[in-house]
PDB file of C-alpha atoms and ligand atoms in Angstrom:
ATOM      1  CA  MET I   1      96.706 112.637  98.976  1.00  0.00           C
ATOM      2  CA  ARG I   2      97.268 108.602  99.885  1.00  0.00           C
ATOM      3  CA  LEU I   3      93.217 108.014  98.699  1.00  0.00           C
ATOM      4  CA  GLN I   4      92.839 110.551  96.116  1.00  0.00           C
ATOM      5  CA  ASP I   5      89.353 110.406  94.782  1.00  0.00           C
ATOM      6  CA  LYS I   6      88.482 106.692  96.596  1.00  0.00           C
ATOM      7  CA  ILE I   7      84.965 106.044  97.445  1.00  0.00           C
ATOM      8  CA  ALA I   8      85.279 104.710 101.174  1.00  0.00           C
ATOM      9  CA  ILE I   9      82.022 103.680 103.405  1.00  0.00           C
ATOM     10  CA  VAL I  10      82.978 103.855 107.428  1.00  0.00           C
ATOM     11  CA  THR I  11      80.129 102.795 109.522  1.00  0.00           C
ATOM     12  CA  GLY I  12      79.967 104.307 112.706  1.00  0.00           C
ATOM     13  CA  ALA I  13      81.466 107.100 111.371  1.00  0.00           C
ATOM     14  CA  GLY I  14      79.822 109.152 113.511  1.00  0.00           C
ATOM     15  CA  SER I  15      81.830 109.214 116.822  1.00  0.00           C
ATOM     16  CA  GLY I  16      84.764 108.236 118.409  1.00  0.00           C
ATOM     17  CA  PHE I  17      87.183 106.044 116.284  1.00  0.00           C
ATOM     18  CA  GLY I  18      84.838 105.705 113.169  1.00  0.00           C
ATOM     19  CA  ALA I  19      84.799 109.735 112.859  1.00  0.00           C
ATOM     20  CA  GLY I  20      88.595 109.841 113.553  1.00  0.00           C
ATOM     21  CA  ILE I  21      89.258 107.371 110.317  1.00  0.00           C
ATOM     22  CA  ALA I  22      86.223 109.480 108.580  1.00  0.00           C
ATOM     23  CA  ARG I  23      88.320 112.676 109.101  1.00  0.00           C
ATOM     24  CA  LYS I  24      91.829 111.160 108.052  1.00  0.00           C
ATOM     25  CA  PHE I  25      90.703 109.496 104.657  1.00  0.00           C
ATOM     26  CA  ALA I  26      88.798 112.994 103.921  1.00  0.00           C
ATOM     27  CA  SER I  27      92.096 114.758 104.312  1.00  0.00           C
ATOM     28  CA  GLU I  28      93.619 112.126 102.188  1.00  0.00           C
ATOM     29  CA  GLY I  29      91.323 112.802  99.525  1.00  0.00           C
ATOM     30  CA  ALA I  30      88.401 110.090  99.499  1.00  0.00           C
ATOM     31  CA  HIS I  31      84.920 111.082  99.341  1.00  0.00           C
ATOM     32  CA  VAL I  32      83.718 109.492 102.889  1.00  0.00           C
ATOM     33  CA  ILE I  33      80.114 107.798 103.202  1.00  0.00           C
ATOM     34  CA  VAL I  34      79.566 108.664 106.720  1.00  0.00           C
ATOM     35  CA  ALA I  35      77.088 105.472 107.926  1.00  0.00           C
ATOM     36  CA  ASP I  36      75.881 105.569 111.316  1.00  0.00           C
ATOM     37  CA  ILE I  37      72.417 104.535 113.027  1.00  0.00           C
ATOM     38  CA  ASP I  38      72.729 108.133 114.502  1.00  0.00           C
ATOM     39  CA  THR I  39      71.665 110.085 111.864  1.00  0.00           C
ATOM     40  CA  GLU I  40      72.449 113.525 113.134  1.00  0.00           C
ATOM     41  CA  ALA I  41      75.936 112.580 114.144  1.00  0.00           C
ATOM     42  CA  ALA I  42      76.057 111.278 110.875  1.00  0.00           C
ATOM     43  CA  THR I  43      75.092 114.352 109.023  1.00  0.00           C
ATOM     44  CA  ALA I  44      77.650 116.211 111.523  1.00  0.00           C
ATOM     45  CA  ILE I  45      80.873 114.435 110.265  1.00  0.00           C
ATOM     46  CA  ALA I  46      79.394 114.409 106.683  1.00  0.00           C
ATOM     47  CA  THR I  47      78.963 118.360 106.845  1.00  0.00           C
ATOM     48  CA  GLU I  48      82.666 118.356 108.386  1.00  0.00           C
ATOM     49  CA  ILE I  49      84.264 116.738 105.521  1.00  0.00           C
ATOM     50  CA  ASP I  50      82.166 117.325 102.763  1.00  0.00           C
ATOM     51  CA  GLY I  51      81.031 113.495 102.586  1.00  0.00           C
ATOM     52  CA  THR I  52      77.870 111.969 102.321  1.00  0.00           C
ATOM     53  CA  ALA I  53      75.693 110.691 105.497  1.00  0.00           C
ATOM     54  CA  GLN I  54      74.026 107.788 105.548  1.00  0.00           C
ATOM     55  CA  THR I  55      71.770 106.419 108.024  1.00  0.00           C
ATOM     56  CA  VAL I  56      72.258 102.431 108.442  1.00  0.00           C
ATOM     57  CA  ASP I  57      71.635  99.858 111.116  1.00  0.00           C
ATOM     58  CA  VAL I  58      74.617  97.310 110.271  1.00  0.00           C
ATOM     59  CA  SER I  59      72.981  94.756 112.248  1.00  0.00           C
ATOM     60  CA  GLN I  60      69.850  94.866 109.749  1.00  0.00           C
ATOM     61  CA  SER I  61      70.088  93.652 106.340  1.00  0.00           C
ATOM     62  CA  ASP I  62      67.825  95.777 104.280  1.00  0.00           C
ATOM     63  CA  SER I  63      69.715  98.554 106.047  1.00  0.00           C
ATOM     64  CA  VAL I  64      72.982  97.238 104.943  1.00  0.00           C
ATOM     65  CA  ARG I  65      71.812  96.864 101.447  1.00  0.00           C
ATOM     66  CA  ASP I  66      70.061 100.121 101.148  1.00  0.00           C
ATOM     67  CA  MET I  67      73.536 101.926 102.135  1.00  0.00           C
ATOM     68  CA  VAL I  68      75.562 100.042  99.259  1.00  0.00           C
ATOM     69  CA  THR I  69      72.750 100.707  96.800  1.00  0.00           C
ATOM     70  CA  ALA I  70      72.920 104.196  97.612  1.00  0.00           C
ATOM     71  CA  THR I  71      76.655 104.417  97.352  1.00  0.00           C
ATOM     72  CA  MET I  72      76.706 102.280  94.244  1.00  0.00           C
ATOM     73  CA  ALA I  73      74.052 104.638  92.315  1.00  0.00           C
ATOM     74  CA  ALA I  74      75.639 107.630  93.747  1.00  0.00           C
ATOM     75  CA  HIS I  75      79.362 106.884  93.003  1.00  0.00           C
ATOM     76  CA  GLY I  76      79.324 103.548  90.637  1.00  0.00           C
ATOM     77  CA  ARG I  77      82.125 101.881  93.061  1.00  0.00           C
ATOM     78  CA  ILE I  78      83.431 101.212  96.421  1.00  0.00           C
ATOM     79  CA  ASP I  79      86.998 101.336  97.100  1.00  0.00           C
ATOM     80  CA  ILE I  80      86.713 101.060 101.002  1.00  0.00           C
ATOM     81  CA  LEU I  81      84.796  99.692 103.428  1.00  0.00           C
ATOM     82  CA  VAL I  82      85.445  99.916 107.072  1.00  0.00           C
ATOM     83  CA  ASN I  83      83.640  98.026 109.600  1.00  0.00           C
ATOM     84  CA  ASN I  84      83.700  99.760 112.408  1.00  0.00           C
ATOM     85  CA  ALA I  85      80.258 100.293 114.164  1.00  0.00           C
ATOM     86  CA  GLY I  86      80.479  98.424 117.242  1.00  0.00           C
ATOM     87  CA  VAL I  87      78.584  98.414 121.001  1.00  0.00           C
ATOM     88  CA  THR I  88      79.707  96.520 124.335  1.00  0.00           C
ATOM     89  CA  HIS I  89      77.828  95.226 127.396  1.00  0.00           C
ATOM     90  CA  LEU I  90      78.625  96.958 130.561  1.00  0.00           C
ATOM     91  CA  PRO I  91      81.267  94.567 132.006  1.00  0.00           C
ATOM     92  CA  ALA I  92      79.504  92.285 134.327  1.00  0.00           C
ATOM     93  CA  ALA I  93      80.018  88.448 135.327  1.00  0.00           C
ATOM     94  CA  LEU I  94      79.901  86.478 131.914  1.00  0.00           C
ATOM     95  CA  ASP I  95      76.793  84.382 133.064  1.00  0.00           C
ATOM     96  CA  SER I  96      74.509  87.049 134.021  1.00  0.00           C
ATOM     97  CA  ILE I  97      74.799  89.015 130.575  1.00  0.00           C
ATOM     98  CA  GLY I  98      71.227  88.837 129.251  1.00  0.00           C
ATOM     99  CA  GLU I  99      70.842  86.864 125.880  1.00  0.00           C
ATOM    100  CA  ASP I 100      68.972  90.012 124.455  1.00  0.00           C
ATOM    101  CA  GLU I 101      72.376  91.931 125.267  1.00  0.00           C
ATOM    102  CA  PHE I 102      74.544  88.762 123.901  1.00  0.00           C
ATOM    103  CA  ASP I 103      72.429  89.215 120.632  1.00  0.00           C
ATOM    104  CA  ARG I 104      72.682  92.675 120.255  1.00  0.00           C
ATOM    105  CA  VAL I 105      76.620  92.402 120.895  1.00  0.00           C
ATOM    106  CA  PHE I 106      76.879  89.846 118.456  1.00  0.00           C
ATOM    107  CA  ALA I 107      74.709  91.406 115.665  1.00  0.00           C
ATOM    108  CA  VAL I 108      76.324  94.865 115.506  1.00  0.00           C
ATOM    109  CA  ASN I 109      79.839  93.839 116.111  1.00  0.00           C
ATOM    110  CA  CYS I 110      79.789  90.338 113.613  1.00  0.00           C
ATOM    111  CA  LYS I 111      76.865  90.114 111.718  1.00  0.00           C
ATOM    112  CA  SER I 112      77.232  93.199 110.388  1.00  0.00           C
ATOM    113  CA  VAL I 113      80.216  92.388 109.183  1.00  0.00           C
ATOM    114  CA  TYR I 114      79.046  89.278 107.354  1.00  0.00           C
ATOM    115  CA  LEU I 115      75.905  91.923 105.988  1.00  0.00           C
ATOM    116  CA  THR I 116      78.166  94.376 104.579  1.00  0.00           C
ATOM    117  CA  ALA I 117      80.328  91.410 102.588  1.00  0.00           C
ATOM    118  CA  ARG I 118      77.388  89.754 101.379  1.00  0.00           C
ATOM    119  CA  HIS I 119      75.579  93.216 100.109  1.00  0.00           C
ATOM    120  CA  ALA I 120      79.183  95.002  98.969  1.00  0.00           C
ATOM    121  CA  LEU I 121      81.281  92.242  97.703  1.00  0.00           C
ATOM    122  CA  PRO I 122      79.508  91.846  94.646  1.00  0.00           C
ATOM    123  CA  PHE I 123      80.433  95.083  93.200  1.00  0.00           C
ATOM    124  CA  MET I 124      84.060  95.014  95.035  1.00  0.00           C
ATOM    125  CA  ARG I 125      84.656  92.215  93.501  1.00  0.00           C
ATOM    126  CA  THR I 126      84.499  93.390  90.222  1.00  0.00           C
ATOM    127  CA  ASN I 127      87.033  96.471  91.470  1.00  0.00           C
ATOM    128  CA  PRO I 128      90.585  94.726  92.116  1.00  0.00           C
ATOM    129  CA  GLY I 129      92.429  96.924  94.411  1.00  0.00           C
ATOM    130  CA  ALA I 130      89.431  97.525  96.751  1.00  0.00           C
ATOM    131  CA  ASN I 131      89.432  96.286 100.426  1.00  0.00           C
ATOM    132  CA  ILE I 132      88.339  95.959 103.766  1.00  0.00           C
ATOM    133  CA  LEU I 133      88.758  97.093 107.128  1.00  0.00           C
ATOM    134  CA  ASN I 134      87.688  95.505 110.105  1.00  0.00           C
ATOM    135  CA  VAL I 135      87.585  97.526 113.433  1.00  0.00           C
ATOM    136  CA  ALA I 136      88.157  94.714 116.138  1.00  0.00           C
ATOM    137  CA  SER I 137      90.360  95.544 119.692  1.00  0.00           C
ATOM    138  CA  THR I 138      92.794  94.205 121.528  1.00  0.00           C
ATOM    139  CA  ALA I 139      90.138  92.782 123.842  1.00  0.00           C
ATOM    140  CA  GLY I 140      89.970  90.076 120.695  1.00  0.00           C
ATOM    141  CA  VAL I 141      93.750  89.304 121.618  1.00  0.00           C
ATOM    142  CA  SER I 142      94.084  89.891 125.015  1.00  0.00           C
ATOM    143  CA  PRO I 143      90.338  89.168 126.638  1.00  0.00           C
ATOM    144  CA  ARG I 144      89.820  90.825 130.105  1.00  0.00           C
ATOM    145  CA  PRO I 145      87.689  89.909 132.861  1.00  0.00           C
ATOM    146  CA  ARG I 146      83.861  91.064 132.563  1.00  0.00           C
ATOM    147  CA  LEU I 147      84.098  91.992 129.095  1.00  0.00           C
ATOM    148  CA  ASN I 148      83.654  88.417 128.335  1.00  0.00           C
ATOM    149  CA  TRP I 149      81.183  88.293 125.056  1.00  0.00           C
ATOM    150  CA  TYR I 150      82.340  91.527 124.006  1.00  0.00           C
ATOM    151  CA  ASN I 151      85.855  90.234 124.042  1.00  0.00           C
ATOM    152  CA  ALA I 152      84.905  87.316 121.944  1.00  0.00           C
ATOM    153  CA  SER I 153      82.913  89.196 119.672  1.00  0.00           C
ATOM    154  CA  LYS I 154      86.080  91.068 118.640  1.00  0.00           C
ATOM    155  CA  GLY I 155      87.921  87.497 118.535  1.00  0.00           C
ATOM    156  CA  TRP I 156      85.362  86.739 115.849  1.00  0.00           C
ATOM    157  CA  MET I 157      86.350  89.528 113.901  1.00  0.00           C
ATOM    158  CA  ILE I 158      90.063  89.004 113.995  1.00  0.00           C
ATOM    159  CA  THR I 159      89.262  85.210 112.502  1.00  0.00           C
ATOM    160  CA  ALA I 160      86.901  86.751 110.257  1.00  0.00           C
ATOM    161  CA  THR I 161      89.506  89.303 108.805  1.00  0.00           C
ATOM    162  CA  ARG I 162      92.029  86.335 108.131  1.00  0.00           C
ATOM    163  CA  ALA I 163      89.145  84.179 106.564  1.00  0.00           C
ATOM    164  CA  MET I 164      87.970  86.637 104.332  1.00  0.00           C
ATOM    165  CA  ALA I 165      91.431  87.809 103.554  1.00  0.00           C
ATOM    166  CA  VAL I 166      92.691  84.344 102.563  1.00  0.00           C
ATOM    167  CA  GLU I 167      89.714  83.619 100.342  1.00  0.00           C
ATOM    168  CA  LEU I 168      89.313  87.018  98.768  1.00  0.00           C
ATOM    169  CA  ALA I 169      93.431  87.709  97.637  1.00  0.00           C
ATOM    170  CA  PRO I 170      92.395  85.844  94.302  1.00  0.00           C
ATOM    171  CA  ASP I 171      90.123  88.453  93.660  1.00  0.00           C
ATOM    172  CA  GLY I 172      92.753  91.003  94.286  1.00  0.00           C
ATOM    173  CA  LEU I 173      91.138  92.158  97.406  1.00  0.00           C
ATOM    174  CA  ARG I 174      92.572  92.530 100.987  1.00  0.00           C
ATOM    175  CA  VAL I 175      90.956  92.396 104.461  1.00  0.00           C
ATOM    176  CA  ASN I 176      92.743  93.371 107.325  1.00  0.00           C
ATOM    177  CA  ALA I 177      91.952  94.512 110.940  1.00  0.00           C
ATOM    178  CA  ILE I 178      92.979  97.426 113.594  1.00  0.00           C
ATOM    179  CA  ASN I 179      92.915  96.175 117.203  1.00  0.00           C
ATOM    180  CA  PRO I 180      92.510  99.751 119.018  1.00  0.00           C
ATOM    181  CA  VAL I 181      93.288  99.898 122.805  1.00  0.00           C
ATOM    182  CA  ALA I 182      90.905 102.224 124.610  1.00  0.00           C
ATOM    183  CA  GLY I 183      90.496 105.360 123.717  1.00  0.00           C
ATOM    184  CA  GLU I 184      88.608 108.317 125.244  1.00  0.00           C
ATOM    185  CA  THR I 185      85.332 108.005 123.295  1.00  0.00           C
ATOM    186  CA  PRO I 186      81.868 106.898 124.438  1.00  0.00           C
ATOM    187  CA  LEU I 187      82.918 103.491 124.867  1.00  0.00           C
ATOM    188  CA  LEU I 188      85.562 104.069 127.471  1.00  0.00           C
ATOM    189  CA  LYS I 189      82.804 104.926 130.089  1.00  0.00           C
ATOM    190  CA  SER I 190      81.481 100.955 129.063  1.00  0.00           C
ATOM    191  CA  PHE I 191      84.970  99.679 129.682  1.00  0.00           C
ATOM    192  CA  MET I 192      85.560 101.020 132.930  1.00  0.00           C
ATOM    193  CA  GLY I 193      82.089 100.763 134.298  1.00  0.00           C
ATOM    194  CA  GLU I 194      82.521 103.818 136.275  1.00  0.00           C
ATOM    195  CA  ASP I 195      84.756 106.758 135.603  1.00  0.00           C
ATOM    196  CA  THR I 196      87.134 107.702 138.391  1.00  0.00           C
ATOM    197  CA  PRO I 197      90.588 108.957 138.642  1.00  0.00           C
ATOM    198  CA  GLU I 198      91.631 105.538 140.438  1.00  0.00           C
ATOM    199  CA  ILE I 199      90.135 103.543 137.292  1.00  0.00           C
ATOM    200  CA  ARG I 200      91.461 105.608 134.742  1.00  0.00           C
ATOM    201  CA  ALA I 201      94.885 105.077 136.261  1.00  0.00           C
ATOM    202  CA  LYS I 202      94.660 101.424 136.739  1.00  0.00           C
ATOM    203  CA  PHE I 203      93.404 101.242 133.180  1.00  0.00           C
ATOM    204  CA  LEU I 204      96.420 103.410 131.880  1.00  0.00           C
ATOM    205  CA  SER I 205      98.650 101.040 133.809  1.00  0.00           C
ATOM    206  CA  THR I 206      98.064  98.873 131.709  1.00  0.00           C
ATOM    207  CA  ILE I 207      99.146 100.578 128.265  1.00  0.00           C
ATOM    208  CA  PRO I 208     102.756 100.738 128.224  1.00  0.00           C
ATOM    209  CA  LEU I 209     103.145 104.106 126.178  1.00  0.00           C
ATOM    210  CA  GLY I 210     100.953 105.648 129.004  1.00  0.00           C
ATOM    211  CA  ARG I 211      98.098 107.266 127.153  1.00  0.00           C
ATOM    212  CA  PHE I 212      94.752 106.370 126.034  1.00  0.00           C
ATOM    213  CA  SER I 213      94.117 106.131 122.241  1.00  0.00           C
ATOM    214  CA  THR I 214      92.554 108.803 119.927  1.00  0.00           C
ATOM    215  CA  PRO I 215      90.824 108.852 117.337  1.00  0.00           C
ATOM    216  CA  GLU I 216      93.151 110.269 114.972  1.00  0.00           C
ATOM    217  CA  ASP I 217      95.973 107.088 116.148  1.00  0.00           C
ATOM    218  CA  MET I 218      93.141 104.951 114.256  1.00  0.00           C
ATOM    219  CA  GLY I 219      92.802 107.203 111.518  1.00  0.00           C
ATOM    220  CA  ASN I 220      96.872 107.289 110.664  1.00  0.00           C
ATOM    221  CA  ALA I 221      96.662 103.324 110.581  1.00  0.00           C
ATOM    222  CA  ALA I 222      93.448 102.620 108.913  1.00  0.00           C
ATOM    223  CA  CYS I 223      95.020 105.158 106.099  1.00  0.00           C
ATOM    224  CA  PHE I 224      97.738 103.277 105.740  1.00  0.00           C
ATOM    225  CA  LEU I 225      95.895 100.031 105.575  1.00  0.00           C
ATOM    226  CA  CYS I 226      93.444 101.058 102.843  1.00  0.00           C
ATOM    227  CA  SER I 227      95.890 102.807 101.025  1.00  0.00           C
ATOM    228  CA  ASP I 228      98.192 101.429  98.058  1.00  0.00           C
ATOM    229  CA  GLU I 229     101.192 101.569 100.342  1.00  0.00           C
ATOM    230  CA  ALA I 230      99.543  98.286 101.914  1.00  0.00           C
ATOM    231  CA  SER I 231      98.960  96.626  98.610  1.00  0.00           C
ATOM    232  CA  MET I 232     101.117  93.554  99.953  1.00  0.00           C
ATOM    233  CA  ILE I 233      99.371  93.273 103.396  1.00  0.00           C
ATOM    234  CA  THR I 234      96.280  91.555 103.617  1.00  0.00           C
ATOM    235  CA  GLY I 235      95.165  89.260 106.908  1.00  0.00           C
ATOM    236  CA  VAL I 236      96.936  91.565 109.353  1.00  0.00           C
ATOM    237  CA  CYS I 237      95.340  92.446 112.574  1.00  0.00           C
ATOM    238  CA  MET I 238      97.355  95.451 113.575  1.00  0.00           C
ATOM    239  CA  GLU I 239      97.579  96.575 117.244  1.00  0.00           C
ATOM    240  CA  VAL I 240      97.062 100.461 117.579  1.00  0.00           C
ATOM    241  CA  ASP I 241      97.674 100.058 121.577  1.00  0.00           C
ATOM    242  CA  GLY I 242     100.519 101.623 122.779  1.00  0.00           C
ATOM    243  CA  GLY I 243     101.864  98.044 123.529  1.00  0.00           C
ATOM    244  CA  ARG I 244      98.918  96.602 125.593  1.00  0.00           C
ATOM    245  CA  CYS I 245      99.330  93.484 124.189  1.00  0.00           C
ATOM    246  CA  ILE I 246     103.081  93.052 124.173  1.00  0.00           C
TER     247      ILE I 246
HETATM  248  P1  LIG V 301      84.289 103.506 119.498  1.00  0.00           P
HETATM  249  O1  LIG V 301      85.125 103.952 120.954  1.00  0.00           O
HETATM  250  O2  LIG V 301      84.416 102.341 119.043  1.00  0.00           O
HETATM  251  O3  LIG V 301      84.729 104.400 118.753  1.00  0.00           O
HETATM  252  P2  LIG V 301      81.923 105.170 119.660  1.00  0.00           P
HETATM  253  O4  LIG V 301      80.456 104.674 120.510  1.00  0.00           O
HETATM  254  O5  LIG V 301      82.009 106.499 119.753  1.00  0.00           O
HETATM  255  O6  LIG V 301      82.871 103.743 120.020  1.00  0.00           O
HETATM  256  O7  LIG V 301      81.495 104.785 118.096  1.00  0.00           O
HETATM  257  C1  LIG V 301      80.903 103.928 117.962  1.00  0.00           C
HETATM  258  C2  LIG V 301      79.690 104.527 116.522  1.00  0.00           C
HETATM  259  O8  LIG V 301      79.022 103.438 116.039  1.00  0.00           O
HETATM  260  C3  LIG V 301      78.536 105.660 117.340  1.00  0.00           C
HETATM  261  O9  LIG V 301      78.662 106.264 116.199  1.00  0.00           O
HETATM  262  C4  LIG V 301      77.249 104.649 116.828  1.00  0.00           C
HETATM  263  O10 LIG V 301      76.173 105.368 116.918  1.00  0.00           O
HETATM  264  C5  LIG V 301      77.601 103.515 115.888  1.00  0.00           C
HETATM  265  N1  LIG V 301      76.606 102.586 116.041  1.00  0.00           N
HETATM  266  C6  LIG V 301      76.410 101.776 117.159  1.00  0.00           C
HETATM  267  N2  LIG V 301      75.317 100.696 116.699  1.00  0.00           N
HETATM  268  C7  LIG V 301      75.203 101.005 115.175  1.00  0.00           C
HETATM  269  C8  LIG V 301      74.254 100.160 114.552  1.00  0.00           C
HETATM  270  N3  LIG V 301      73.529  99.053 114.620  1.00  0.00           N
HETATM  271  N4  LIG V 301      74.567 100.721 113.490  1.00  0.00           N
HETATM  272  C9  LIG V 301      75.556 101.634 113.018  1.00  0.00           C
HETATM  273  N5  LIG V 301      76.264 102.123 113.758  1.00  0.00           N
HETATM  274  C10 LIG V 301      76.216 101.762 114.783  1.00  0.00           C
END
């Protein structure tokens, strides 16, 4: 039980990697706030793992503040905050992405990290040993054509992780990231554009270990980084990518 009695907020935990992280955290003893814009999805996962469902739009300040307020009221502290909720745009030439689409990707992937910090840090600072995990992407390290602004948003998350880590270390807070390679989650379809056997095979050929990542892979990596076993680790952006970024 590596996360016994920890209070953990996981955003975007209604599906995909976030759900994998929430399930692993719960199996290691944490109480998970399953936070998602999709209330039904959050409720389903929260029910499964005996956590708390929280509807949130991570791109909206009031909504993030309400999530933090509700968590503090119910549990009195936040030990772990996982910024996982994310969106992408469809693969397209970088100058063809509309301004609304650009704003949406940066609001959900990047501004959210600022908003959760702004609202949760006043409480986390008084809780040494608390930590933050950002779910970035291999796309932020090794960008591929046509996912241009999504790649850039994930690169932003990686730099934000390091910037937050160096500033928060004196408070005893750690900040890390994981960089997943594509998994078979709803986002995969967006990455591939079209889901054909040929496109899948081409995609897989870029992953040396020869398989897509799974929500369980992310849960295992996240659990380690967010547990006391990683108490000397901060500012790390760990690839969970089957060698994709080698
Ligand atoms: P991944 O492959 O990254 O796990 P998914 O699409 O499966 O991708 O999961 C992303 C999760 O993030 C979904 O459950 C989705 O509802 C959630 N999400 C998307 N936008 C927001 C938002 N603005 N606020 C909170 N959750 C969001």
